[in-house]
CSV table of C-alpha atoms in Angstrom, one decimal:
chain,number,residue,atom,x,y,z
A,2,MET,CA,28.8,-43.6,24.7
A,3,ALA,CA,29.8,-41.0,22.2
A,4,GLU,CA,26.2,-39.9,21.9
A,5,GLN,CA,26.0,-39.5,25.6
A,6,GLU,CA,29.0,-37.2,25.6
A,7,LYS,CA,27.6,-35.1,22.8
A,8,PHE,CA,24.4,-34.7,24.6
A,9,ASP,CA,26.2,-33.3,27.6
A,10,HIS,CA,27.9,-30.9,25.3
A,11,TRP,CA,24.7,-29.4,24.2
A,12,GLU,CA,23.5,-29.3,27.8
A,13,ALA,CA,26.6,-27.4,28.8
A,14,ILE,CA,26.1,-24.9,26.0
A,15,GLN,CA,22.5,-24.4,27.0
A,16,GLN,CA,23.5,-23.9,30.6
A,17,PHE,CA,26.2,-21.4,29.6
A,18,SER,CA,23.8,-19.5,27.3
A,19,GLU,CA,21.1,-19.3,30.0
A,20,ASN,CA,23.2,-18.4,33.0
A,21,VAL,CA,26.5,-16.9,32.0
A,22,SER,CA,26.2,-15.3,28.6
A,23,PRO,CA,24.5,-11.9,28.6
A,24,ILE,CA,22.6,-13.0,25.5
A,25,ASP,CA,20.7,-16.2,25.6
A,26,PHE,CA,21.8,-17.3,22.1
A,27,TYR,CA,20.7,-20.8,22.6
A,28,LEU,CA,17.1,-19.7,23.0
A,29,ILE,CA,17.3,-17.7,19.8
A,30,LEU,CA,18.7,-20.6,17.9
A,31,GLU,CA,16.1,-22.9,19.3
A,32,ASN,CA,13.4,-20.6,17.9
A,33,TRP,CA,15.0,-20.2,14.5
A,34,PRO,CA,11.9,-21.4,12.5
A,35,MET,CA,10.0,-18.4,13.7
A,36,PHE,CA,12.7,-16.1,12.6
A,37,TRP,CA,13.0,-17.9,9.3
A,38,GLU,CA,9.3,-17.5,8.7
A,39,GLY,CA,9.6,-13.8,9.7
A,40,ALA,CA,12.4,-13.3,7.2
A,41,TRP,CA,10.4,-15.0,4.5
A,42,GLN,CA,7.4,-12.7,5.3
A,43,THR,CA,9.6,-9.6,5.2
A,44,VAL,CA,11.3,-10.6,1.9
A,45,THR,CA,8.0,-11.4,0.2
A,46,LEU,CA,6.3,-8.2,1.3
A,47,VAL,CA,9.2,-6.0,0.3
A,48,GLY,CA,9.9,-8.0,-2.9
A,49,LEU,CA,6.2,-7.9,-4.1
A,50,GLY,CA,5.8,-4.3,-2.9
A,51,LEU,CA,8.9,-3.2,-4.9
A,52,PHE,CA,7.8,-5.2,-7.9
A,53,PHE,CA,4.3,-3.6,-8.1
A,54,ALA,CA,5.7,-0.2,-7.2
A,55,GLY,CA,8.1,-0.5,-10.2
A,56,MET,CA,5.2,-1.5,-12.5
A,57,ILE,CA,3.3,1.7,-11.4
A,58,ALA,CA,6.3,4.0,-11.3
A,59,VAL,CA,7.6,3.5,-14.8
A,60,PRO,CA,4.4,4.9,-16.6
A,61,LEU,CA,4.0,7.6,-14.0
A,62,ALA,CA,7.6,8.7,-14.5
A,63,VAL,CA,7.2,8.8,-18.2
A,64,CYS,CA,4.1,10.9,-17.7
A,65,GLN,CA,6.1,13.3,-15.5
A,66,VAL,CA,8.9,13.6,-18.0
A,67,ASN,CA,6.5,14.5,-20.8
A,68,ARG,CA,4.6,16.9,-18.6
A,69,VAL,CA,1.2,15.5,-19.6
A,70,PRO,CA,-1.2,18.3,-18.8
A,71,VAL,CA,-3.5,17.2,-16.0
A,72,LEU,CA,-2.0,13.8,-15.2
A,73,SER,CA,1.4,15.1,-14.3
A,74,GLN,CA,0.0,17.5,-11.7
A,75,VAL,CA,-1.9,14.6,-10.2
A,76,VAL,CA,1.2,12.5,-10.1
A,77,SER,CA,3.2,15.3,-8.5
A,78,ALA,CA,0.5,15.7,-5.8
A,79,TYR,CA,0.5,11.9,-5.2
A,80,ALA,CA,4.3,11.8,-4.9
A,81,TYR,CA,4.3,14.8,-2.6
A,82,PHE,CA,1.7,13.4,-0.4
A,83,PHE,CA,3.3,10.0,0.1
A,84,ARG,CA,6.8,11.2,0.3
A,85,GLY,CA,5.8,13.8,2.9
A,86,THR,CA,4.1,11.5,5.4
A,87,PRO,CA,5.3,8.6,7.4
A,88,LEU,CA,4.8,5.1,6.1
A,89,LEU,CA,3.5,4.0,9.5
A,90,LEU,CA,0.6,6.5,9.3
A,91,GLN,CA,-0.1,5.5,5.7
A,92,LEU,CA,-0.4,1.9,6.8
A,93,TYR,CA,-2.6,2.8,9.7
A,94,LEU,CA,-4.8,4.8,7.4
A,95,ILE,CA,-5.2,1.8,5.0
A,96,TYR,CA,-5.6,-0.8,7.7
A,97,TYR,CA,-7.6,1.0,10.4
A,98,GLY,CA,-9.1,3.9,8.4
A,99,PHE,CA,-10.4,2.2,5.3
A,100,SER,CA,-12.3,-0.4,7.3
A,101,GLU,CA,-14.6,2.3,8.5
A,102,ILE,CA,-15.7,3.4,5.1
A,103,ASP,CA,-19.1,1.8,4.3
A,104,PHE,CA,-18.4,1.6,0.6
A,105,ILE,CA,-15.4,-0.5,1.2
A,106,ARG,CA,-17.0,-2.6,3.9
A,107,HIS,CA,-19.9,-3.6,1.7
A,108,SER,CA,-18.1,-4.3,-1.5
A,109,PHE,CA,-15.7,-7.0,-2.8
A,110,LEU,CA,-12.8,-4.7,-1.7
A,111,TRP,CA,-13.5,-5.7,1.9
A,112,ILE,CA,-11.8,-9.1,1.2
A,113,VAL,CA,-8.6,-7.2,0.5
A,114,PHE,CA,-8.8,-4.5,3.1
A,115,LYS,CA,-9.8,-6.7,6.1
A,116,ASP,CA,-6.6,-8.6,5.8
A,117,ALA,CA,-3.5,-7.0,7.4
A,118,TRP,CA,-1.2,-8.7,4.9
A,119,TRP,CA,-2.9,-7.2,1.8
A,120,CYS,CA,-3.1,-3.8,3.5
A,121,THR,CA,0.6,-3.8,4.2
A,122,LEU,CA,1.4,-4.8,0.7
A,123,ILE,CA,-0.8,-2.0,-0.6
A,124,ALA,CA,0.8,0.5,1.7
A,125,PHE,CA,4.3,-0.6,0.7
A,126,THR,CA,3.5,-0.5,-3.0
A,127,ILE,CA,1.9,2.9,-2.9
A,128,ASN,CA,4.7,4.4,-0.7
A,129,SER,CA,7.5,2.9,-2.7
A,130,ALA,CA,5.9,3.8,-6.0
A,131,ALA,CA,5.9,7.5,-5.0
A,132,TYR,CA,9.7,7.4,-4.3
A,133,THR,CA,10.5,5.3,-7.3
A,134,THR,CA,8.6,7.7,-9.6
A,135,GLU,CA,10.8,10.6,-8.4
A,136,ILE,CA,13.9,8.5,-8.9
A,137,LEU,CA,12.9,7.4,-12.4
A,138,ARG,CA,11.8,10.9,-13.4
A,139,GLY,CA,15.2,12.2,-12.6
A,140,ALA,CA,16.8,9.3,-14.5
A,141,PHE,CA,14.7,9.6,-17.6
A,142,ASP,CA,15.4,13.4,-17.6
A,143,GLN,CA,19.1,12.6,-17.6
A,144,VAL,CA,19.1,10.5,-20.7
A,145,PRO,CA,21.4,12.4,-23.1
A,146,ARG,CA,19.6,14.4,-25.8
A,147,GLY,CA,21.9,12.9,-28.4
A,148,GLU,CA,20.6,9.4,-27.8
A,149,VAL,CA,17.0,10.6,-28.2
A,150,GLU,CA,17.9,12.6,-31.3
A,151,ALA,CA,19.7,9.6,-32.8
A,152,ALA,CA,16.6,7.5,-32.2
A,153,LYS,CA,14.4,10.1,-33.9
A,154,SER,CA,16.7,10.3,-36.9
A,155,CYS,CA,16.4,6.5,-37.2
A,156,GLY,CA,12.7,7.1,-37.6
A,157,MET,CA,11.6,5.5,-34.3
A,158,SER,CA,8.1,6.4,-33.2
A,159,ALA,CA,7.7,8.0,-29.7
A,160,TRP,CA,6.6,4.6,-28.3
A,161,LYS,CA,9.6,2.8,-29.7
A,162,ARG,CA,11.9,5.5,-28.5
A,163,TYR,CA,10.7,4.9,-25.0
A,164,ILE,CA,10.7,1.1,-25.1
A,165,ARG,CA,14.1,0.8,-26.8
A,166,ILE,CA,16.1,3.9,-25.7
A,167,ILE,CA,14.8,6.0,-22.9
A,168,ILE,CA,13.5,3.5,-20.5
A,169,PRO,CA,16.4,1.0,-20.7
A,170,SER,CA,19.0,3.8,-20.5
A,171,GLY,CA,17.1,5.5,-17.7
A,172,LEU,CA,16.6,2.4,-15.6
A,173,ARG,CA,20.3,1.8,-15.8
A,174,ARG,CA,21.0,5.4,-14.7
A,175,ALA,CA,18.5,5.0,-11.8
A,176,LEU,CA,20.2,2.0,-10.3
A,177,PRO,CA,22.4,3.6,-7.7
A,178,ALA,CA,19.5,5.7,-6.3
A,179,TYR,CA,17.2,2.8,-6.6
A,180,SER,CA,19.4,0.6,-4.5
A,181,ASN,CA,19.0,3.2,-1.7
A,182,GLU,CA,15.3,3.0,-2.1
A,183,VAL,CA,15.3,-0.8,-1.8
A,184,ILE,CA,17.3,-0.5,1.5
A,185,PHE,CA,14.9,2.1,2.8
A,186,MET,CA,12.1,-0.2,1.9
A,187,ILE,CA,13.6,-3.0,3.9
A,188,HIS,CA,14.1,-0.7,6.8
A,189,GLY,CA,10.6,0.7,6.4
A,190,SER,CA,9.0,-2.8,6.3
A,191,VAL,CA,9.4,-3.1,10.1
A,192,VAL,CA,6.1,-1.1,10.5
A,193,ALA,CA,4.3,-4.3,9.3
A,194,SER,CA,4.9,-5.7,12.8
A,195,THR,CA,2.6,-3.0,14.2
A,196,VAL,CA,-0.4,-4.4,12.4
A,197,THR,CA,-0.1,-8.0,13.6
A,198,ILE,CA,2.1,-9.3,10.8
A,199,ILE,CA,4.9,-11.5,12.0
A,200,ASP,CA,7.8,-10.3,10.0
A,201,ILE,CA,11.4,-10.4,11.4
A,202,LEU,CA,10.8,-7.8,14.0
A,203,GLY,CA,7.4,-9.4,14.8
A,204,ALA,CA,9.2,-12.7,15.5
A,205,GLY,CA,11.6,-10.9,17.8
A,206,ARG,CA,8.8,-9.3,19.7
A,207,ILE,CA,7.0,-12.6,20.1
A,208,LEU,CA,10.2,-14.2,21.4
A,209,ASN,CA,10.7,-11.4,23.9
A,210,GLY,CA,7.1,-11.5,25.0
A,211,ARG,CA,7.0,-15.3,25.4
A,212,TYR,CA,10.2,-15.6,27.5
A,213,TYR,CA,10.0,-12.2,29.1
A,214,LEU,CA,13.2,-11.0,27.7
A,215,ALA,CA,14.4,-7.4,27.2
A,216,TYR,CA,16.7,-7.6,24.1
A,217,GLU,CA,17.4,-11.1,22.7
A,218,GLY,CA,14.6,-11.0,20.1
A,219,PHE,CA,15.6,-7.5,19.0
A,220,ILE,CA,19.2,-8.4,18.6
A,221,ALA,CA,18.4,-11.5,16.6
A,222,ALA,CA,16.1,-9.3,14.4
A,223,ALA,CA,18.8,-6.7,14.0
A,224,VAL,CA,21.3,-9.3,12.9
A,225,ILE,CA,18.9,-10.8,10.4
A,226,TYR,CA,18.1,-7.3,8.9
A,227,MET,CA,21.8,-6.6,8.7
A,228,ILE,CA,22.4,-9.8,6.8
A,229,ILE,CA,19.6,-9.0,4.3
A,230,VAL,CA,20.8,-5.5,3.8
A,231,PHE,CA,24.4,-6.7,3.3
A,232,ILE,CA,23.2,-9.3,0.7
A,233,VAL,CA,21.1,-6.6,-1.1
A,234,THR,CA,24.0,-4.1,-1.1
A,235,ARG,CA,26.4,-6.7,-2.5
A,236,GLY,CA,23.9,-7.7,-5.1
A,237,PHE,CA,23.4,-4.1,-6.3
A,238,ASN,CA,27.2,-3.5,-6.4
A,239,PHE,CA,27.6,-6.6,-8.6
A,240,TRP,CA,24.7,-5.5,-10.8
A,241,GLU,CA,26.0,-2.0,-11.2
A,242,LYS,CA,29.4,-3.4,-12.3
A,243,GLN,CA,27.6,-5.5,-14.9
A,244,TRP,CA,25.4,-2.7,-16.2
A,245,PHE,CA,28.1,0.0,-16.1
A,246,ALA,CA,30.7,-2.2,-17.6
A,247,HIS,CA,31.0,0.2,-20.6
A,248,LEU,CA,31.9,3.1,-18.2
A,249,ARG,CA,34.8,1.4,-16.6
A,250,PRO,CA,38.2,2.7,-17.6
A,251,ARG,CA,39.7,0.5,-20.3
A,252,GLU,CA,42.3,-1.9,-19.1
A,253,THR,CA,45.7,-1.4,-20.8
B,16,MET,CA,-14.9,17.0,10.8
B,17,ASP,CA,-16.9,18.1,13.9
B,18,ILE,CA,-15.5,15.3,16.0
B,19,VAL,CA,-11.9,16.4,15.1
B,20,ILE,CA,-12.5,19.9,16.3
B,21,GLY,CA,-13.4,18.6,19.8
B,22,TYR,CA,-10.1,16.7,19.9
B,23,LEU,CA,-8.1,19.5,18.4
B,24,PRO,CA,-6.2,20.5,21.6
B,25,LEU,CA,-5.1,16.8,22.0
B,26,ILE,CA,-3.9,16.7,18.4
B,27,LEU,CA,-2.1,20.0,18.7
B,28,LYS,CA,-0.4,18.8,21.9
B,29,GLY,CA,0.7,15.7,20.0
B,30,THR,CA,2.0,17.9,17.2
B,31,MET,CA,4.0,19.9,19.7
B,32,ILE,CA,5.6,16.7,21.0
B,33,THR,CA,6.4,15.5,17.5
B,34,VAL,CA,8.1,18.9,16.7
B,35,LEU,CA,9.9,18.8,20.1
B,36,VAL,CA,11.2,15.3,19.5
B,37,SER,CA,12.3,16.1,16.0
B,38,VAL,CA,14.2,19.3,17.0
B,39,CYS,CA,15.9,17.7,20.0
B,40,SER,CA,16.9,14.6,18.0
B,41,VAL,CA,18.2,16.6,15.1
B,42,VAL,CA,20.4,18.6,17.5
B,43,LEU,CA,21.7,15.4,19.0
B,44,SER,CA,22.2,13.9,15.5
B,45,VAL,CA,24.3,16.9,14.5
B,46,VAL,CA,26.5,16.3,17.5
B,47,PHE,CA,26.9,12.6,16.7
B,48,GLY,CA,27.4,13.5,13.0
B,49,LEU,CA,30.2,15.9,13.7
B,50,LEU,CA,31.9,13.5,16.0
B,51,GLY,CA,31.5,10.7,13.4
B,52,ALA,CA,32.8,12.9,10.6
B,53,TRP,CA,35.8,13.9,12.8
B,54,GLY,CA,36.4,10.1,13.5
B,55,LYS,CA,36.3,9.3,9.8
B,56,LEU,CA,38.5,12.1,8.8
B,57,SER,CA,41.0,12.0,11.6
B,58,GLY,CA,44.3,10.2,11.2
B,59,SER,CA,43.7,8.0,14.2
B,60,ARG,CA,43.1,4.4,13.1
B,61,ALA,CA,41.0,3.6,16.2
B,62,ALA,CA,38.7,6.6,15.6
B,63,ASN,CA,38.4,5.6,11.9
B,64,ARG,CA,37.4,2.1,12.8
B,65,ALA,CA,34.9,3.2,15.4
B,66,ALA,CA,33.2,5.7,13.0
B,67,ASN,CA,33.0,3.2,10.2
B,68,ALA,CA,31.5,0.6,12.5
B,69,TYR,CA,29.0,3.1,13.7
B,70,THR,CA,27.8,4.1,10.3
B,71,THR,CA,27.7,0.6,8.9
B,72,LEU,CA,25.9,-0.8,11.9
B,73,ILE,CA,23.2,1.9,11.9
B,74,ARG,CA,22.6,1.9,8.2
B,75,GLY,CA,22.2,-1.9,8.3
B,76,VAL,CA,19.5,-2.1,11.0
B,77,PRO,CA,16.0,-0.6,10.7
B,78,ASP,CA,15.3,2.3,13.1
B,79,LEU,CA,12.3,0.7,14.9
B,80,VAL,CA,14.4,-2.3,15.8
B,81,LEU,CA,17.2,-0.1,17.2
B,82,MET,CA,14.6,2.0,19.0
B,83,LEU,CA,13.0,-1.0,20.7
B,84,LEU,CA,16.4,-2.5,21.4
B,85,LEU,CA,17.7,0.7,23.1
B,86,PHE,CA,14.4,1.4,24.9
B,87,TYR,CA,13.9,-2.1,26.4
B,88,GLY,CA,17.4,-3.5,26.3
B,89,GLY,CA,19.1,-0.2,27.3
B,90,GLN,CA,16.9,0.0,30.3
B,91,GLN,CA,17.7,-3.5,31.4
B,92,ILE,CA,21.4,-3.0,30.9
B,93,LEU,CA,21.3,0.3,32.8
B,94,ASN,CA,19.5,-1.4,35.8
B,95,ASP,CA,21.8,-4.4,35.7
B,96,LEU,CA,24.7,-2.0,35.8
B,97,GLY,CA,23.2,-0.2,38.7
B,98,ASP,CA,22.6,-3.4,40.6
B,99,ALA,CA,26.2,-4.6,40.0
B,100,THR,CA,27.9,-1.4,41.0
B,101,GLY,CA,25.3,-0.3,43.6
B,102,MET,CA,25.6,3.3,42.2
B,103,TRP,CA,21.9,3.8,41.5
B,104,GLY,CA,18.7,2.0,42.1
B,105,PHE,CA,15.9,1.3,39.7
B,106,LEU,CA,16.0,3.7,36.8
B,107,GLU,CA,13.3,4.2,34.2
B,108,ILE,CA,14.1,5.7,30.9
B,109,ASN,CA,11.1,7.8,29.8
B,110,HIS,CA,9.7,7.6,26.3
B,111,PHE,CA,10.9,11.0,25.4
B,112,THR,CA,14.5,10.4,26.3
B,113,ALA,CA,14.5,7.0,24.6
B,114,GLY,CA,13.0,8.4,21.4
B,115,VAL,CA,15.3,11.4,21.2
B,116,GLY,CA,18.3,9.3,22.1
B,117,THR,CA,17.7,6.6,19.5
B,118,ILE,CA,16.6,8.9,16.7
B,119,GLY,CA,19.6,11.2,17.4
B,120,PHE,CA,21.9,8.3,17.5
B,121,ILE,CA,20.5,6.7,14.3
B,122,PHE,CA,20.5,10.0,12.3
B,123,GLY,CA,24.0,10.8,13.6
B,124,ALA,CA,25.2,8.1,11.3
B,125,TYR,CA,23.6,9.7,8.3
B,126,MET,CA,24.8,13.1,9.4
B,127,THR,CA,28.3,11.7,9.6
B,128,GLU,CA,28.3,11.1,5.9
B,129,THR,CA,26.7,14.6,5.4
B,130,PHE,CA,29.4,16.4,7.3
B,131,ARG,CA,32.2,14.2,5.9
B,132,GLY,CA,31.2,15.0,2.3
B,133,ALA,CA,30.8,18.7,3.2
B,134,TYR,CA,34.2,18.9,4.8
B,135,LEU,CA,35.8,17.2,1.8
B,136,ALA,CA,34.1,19.8,-0.5
B,137,ILE,CA,35.8,22.7,1.2
B,138,PRO,CA,38.7,23.7,-1.1
B,139,GLY,CA,42.0,22.8,0.5
B,140,GLY,CA,43.6,26.0,-0.8
B,141,GLU,CA,41.3,28.2,1.4
B,142,VAL,CA,42.3,26.4,4.5
B,143,GLU,CA,46.0,26.7,3.5
B,144,ALA,CA,45.4,30.4,2.8
B,145,GLY,CA,44.0,30.8,6.3
B,146,VAL,CA,47.0,29.1,7.8
B,147,ALA,CA,49.3,31.3,5.7
B,148,CYS,CA,47.5,34.4,7.1
B,149,GLY,CA,48.5,33.1,10.6
B,150,MET,CA,45.0,32.1,11.7
B,151,SER,CA,44.8,30.0,14.8
B,152,ARG,CA,43.1,26.6,14.7
B,153,LEU,CA,39.9,28.1,16.3
B,154,LYS,CA,39.8,31.0,14.0
B,155,LEU,CA,40.2,28.8,11.0
B,156,VAL,CA,37.2,26.7,12.1
B,157,VAL,CA,35.1,29.7,12.9
B,158,ARG,CA,35.9,31.8,9.8
B,159,ILE,CA,36.7,29.4,7.0
B,160,ILE,CA,35.6,25.9,7.8
B,161,TRP,CA,32.3,26.2,9.6
B,162,PRO,CA,30.4,28.6,7.3
B,163,GLN,CA,31.3,26.5,4.3
B,164,LEU,CA,30.7,23.3,6.1
B,165,VAL,CA,27.1,24.5,6.7
B,166,ARG,CA,26.6,25.5,3.1
B,167,TYR,CA,27.9,22.3,1.6
B,168,ALA,CA,26.1,20.2,4.2
B,169,LEU,CA,22.7,21.9,3.9
B,170,PRO,CA,21.1,20.0,1.0
B,171,SER,CA,21.9,16.6,2.5
B,172,PHE,CA,21.0,18.0,6.0
B,173,SER,CA,17.6,19.0,4.6
B,174,ASN,CA,17.0,15.6,3.3
B,175,ASN,CA,17.9,14.0,6.6
B,176,TRP,CA,15.7,16.4,8.5
B,177,LEU,CA,12.7,15.5,6.3
B,178,VAL,CA,13.3,11.8,6.8
B,179,LEU,CA,13.8,12.3,10.6
B,180,LEU,CA,10.5,14.2,10.9
B,181,LYS,CA,8.7,11.2,9.5
B,182,THR,CA,10.7,8.7,11.6
B,183,THR,CA,9.4,10.3,14.8
B,184,ALA,CA,6.1,8.6,14.0
B,185,LEU,CA,7.7,5.4,15.0
B,186,VAL,CA,8.2,6.7,18.6
B,187,SER,CA,4.4,6.2,19.0
B,188,VAL,CA,5.1,2.4,19.0
B,189,LEU,CA,7.2,2.9,22.1
B,190,GLY,CA,4.2,4.7,23.6
B,191,LEU,CA,5.2,8.4,23.5
B,192,HIS,CA,2.2,10.6,23.2
B,193,GLU,CA,3.1,12.3,19.9
B,194,LEU,CA,1.0,13.0,16.9
B,195,VAL,CA,0.3,9.5,15.6
B,196,TYR,CA,-0.4,8.2,19.1
B,197,GLU,CA,-2.8,10.9,19.9
B,198,ALA,CA,-4.6,10.6,16.6
B,199,MET,CA,-5.0,6.9,17.2
B,200,THR,CA,-6.2,7.5,20.8
B,201,ALA,CA,-8.8,10.1,19.6
B,202,GLY,CA,-9.8,7.9,16.8
B,203,ARG,CA,-10.3,4.8,19.0
B,204,SER,CA,-12.3,6.6,21.6
B,205,THR,CA,-14.7,8.1,19.0
B,206,ARG,CA,-14.6,4.9,16.9
B,207,GLN,CA,-13.8,7.0,13.8
B,208,LEU,CA,-10.1,6.6,13.0
B,209,PHE,CA,-10.2,7.7,9.4
B,210,PRO,CA,-10.7,11.5,9.9
B,211,PHE,CA,-8.1,11.6,12.7
B,212,LEU,CA,-5.5,9.7,10.7
B,213,PHE,CA,-6.2,12.0,7.8
B,214,VAL,CA,-5.7,15.0,9.9
B,215,ALA,CA,-2.4,13.6,11.2
B,216,LEU,CA,-1.2,13.0,7.6
B,217,THR,CA,-2.1,16.6,6.7
B,218,ILE,CA,-0.2,17.9,9.7
B,219,TYR,CA,2.9,16.1,8.6
B,220,LEU,CA,2.5,17.6,5.2
B,221,VAL,CA,2.2,21.1,6.7
B,222,LEU,CA,5.3,20.5,8.9
B,223,THR,CA,7.2,19.3,5.8
B,224,ALA,CA,6.1,22.4,3.9
B,225,PHE,CA,7.1,24.7,6.8
B,226,SER,CA,10.5,23.1,7.1
B,227,ASN,CA,11.1,23.4,3.3
B,228,THR,CA,10.6,27.1,3.6
B,229,GLY,CA,12.8,27.4,6.6
B,230,LEU,CA,15.6,25.4,5.0
B,231,ARG,CA,15.4,27.4,1.8
B,232,TRP,CA,15.8,30.5,3.8
B,233,LEU,CA,18.8,29.0,5.6
B,234,GLY,CA,20.3,28.0,2.2
B,235,ARG,CA,20.0,31.5,0.9
B,236,LYS,CA,21.6,32.9,4.0
B,237,TYR,CA,24.6,30.7,3.8
B,238,SER,CA,25.0,31.1,0.1
B,239,VAL,CA,25.3,34.9,0.2
B,240,GLY,CA,28.0,36.0,-2.1
B,241,ILE,CA,28.2,32.7,-4.0
B,242,ARG,CA,27.7,33.1,-7.7
B,243,ARG,CA,25.2,30.6,-9.1
B,244,THR,CA,26.5,28.6,-12.0
């Protein structure tokens, strides 16, 4: 009996959602697995992209700070190129453009470049690495001379100075600017949905297409993105508090 | 490269549209930004709340999502409203309006922060001095606040402009025939996308370089008489 009543309840909610409410929230909830998978896709792509970008950016930034003769000009050109052009176009170039080059088509690289997922990951990595390099270059430049001199007077080699003093101190300094880059990357990741990848926006577009809706899927996607950005912002705030603990005014 | 030359008029037309969209939306974003900054700085609690909600919402949601939402959803709502009130029949928002409207609206949120920061950087003593000289509210804005607002806002404005220029590429997803869209069309019809996409990338770089020069000139103009430290 009770079960019967509960069933009617759901029915009523569904009716309300379909006919009265301007947003068919029941339909969105019904399709939550698709959005969940989309969110997972977005988080993996952005997470892996940022990880690899970081791996690339640290050595590049060190090279920039030291003004290594030829390399540093090459890195500058790379950063200028990828920071000056839209991510969407970079992704198109990698996904559509590279598949036309015979050299890539006929080599083992084709396994990577024929797949939209890998192309997206590569585009995200290269793009983010360009921005991260600039952020880190600024941060490494800001490491106080005194710290470096102290390290020198302790007899540390250049390698050890970087590993022990400049890179850790610089990474910490870069954190506020880097949190912006992470959020821009999450925002930028929507372009993945234009090359057949079903990320959060992709899921929203599928929902809209399947049920012939105008905005439900996009609203759901917007809310999910907001939640992710909110969590990331909170995480970075917490992290900054931890890392900048020594800069907080002393409690009396 | 020979193929590209044949399609050059098309590409240039796309570039014109890109520039037009960028310029129109940056103007709109300045309007939204000034309104937002006014909301954040005014004493009214309602205006405060509204401006804060605006910036938080926009900075939390990716631009393409908002663009699609406003383009498809906005159109639906507009027509539903027209049906309900009987004031207008079927309306179609064209791609250009939708693109400019959303980009302007989105970057207005970033401009809000730009102008708020710039306003706060104006030394309070100068405004007080103006009041003490008996300047009217309008004169105060024209002579004291606005020139300095522009100067302090310029670095952040430049940054926003460069991001905005690149964001216009997303309007191609809506179907506006701008640079990326035309490059893709030309590339698809010749079955050679690579050269066209590369040309489009180069055009973006050229636009960036041009705007850097322009912005630097503007910066010099508004910093006349300021001693460099």
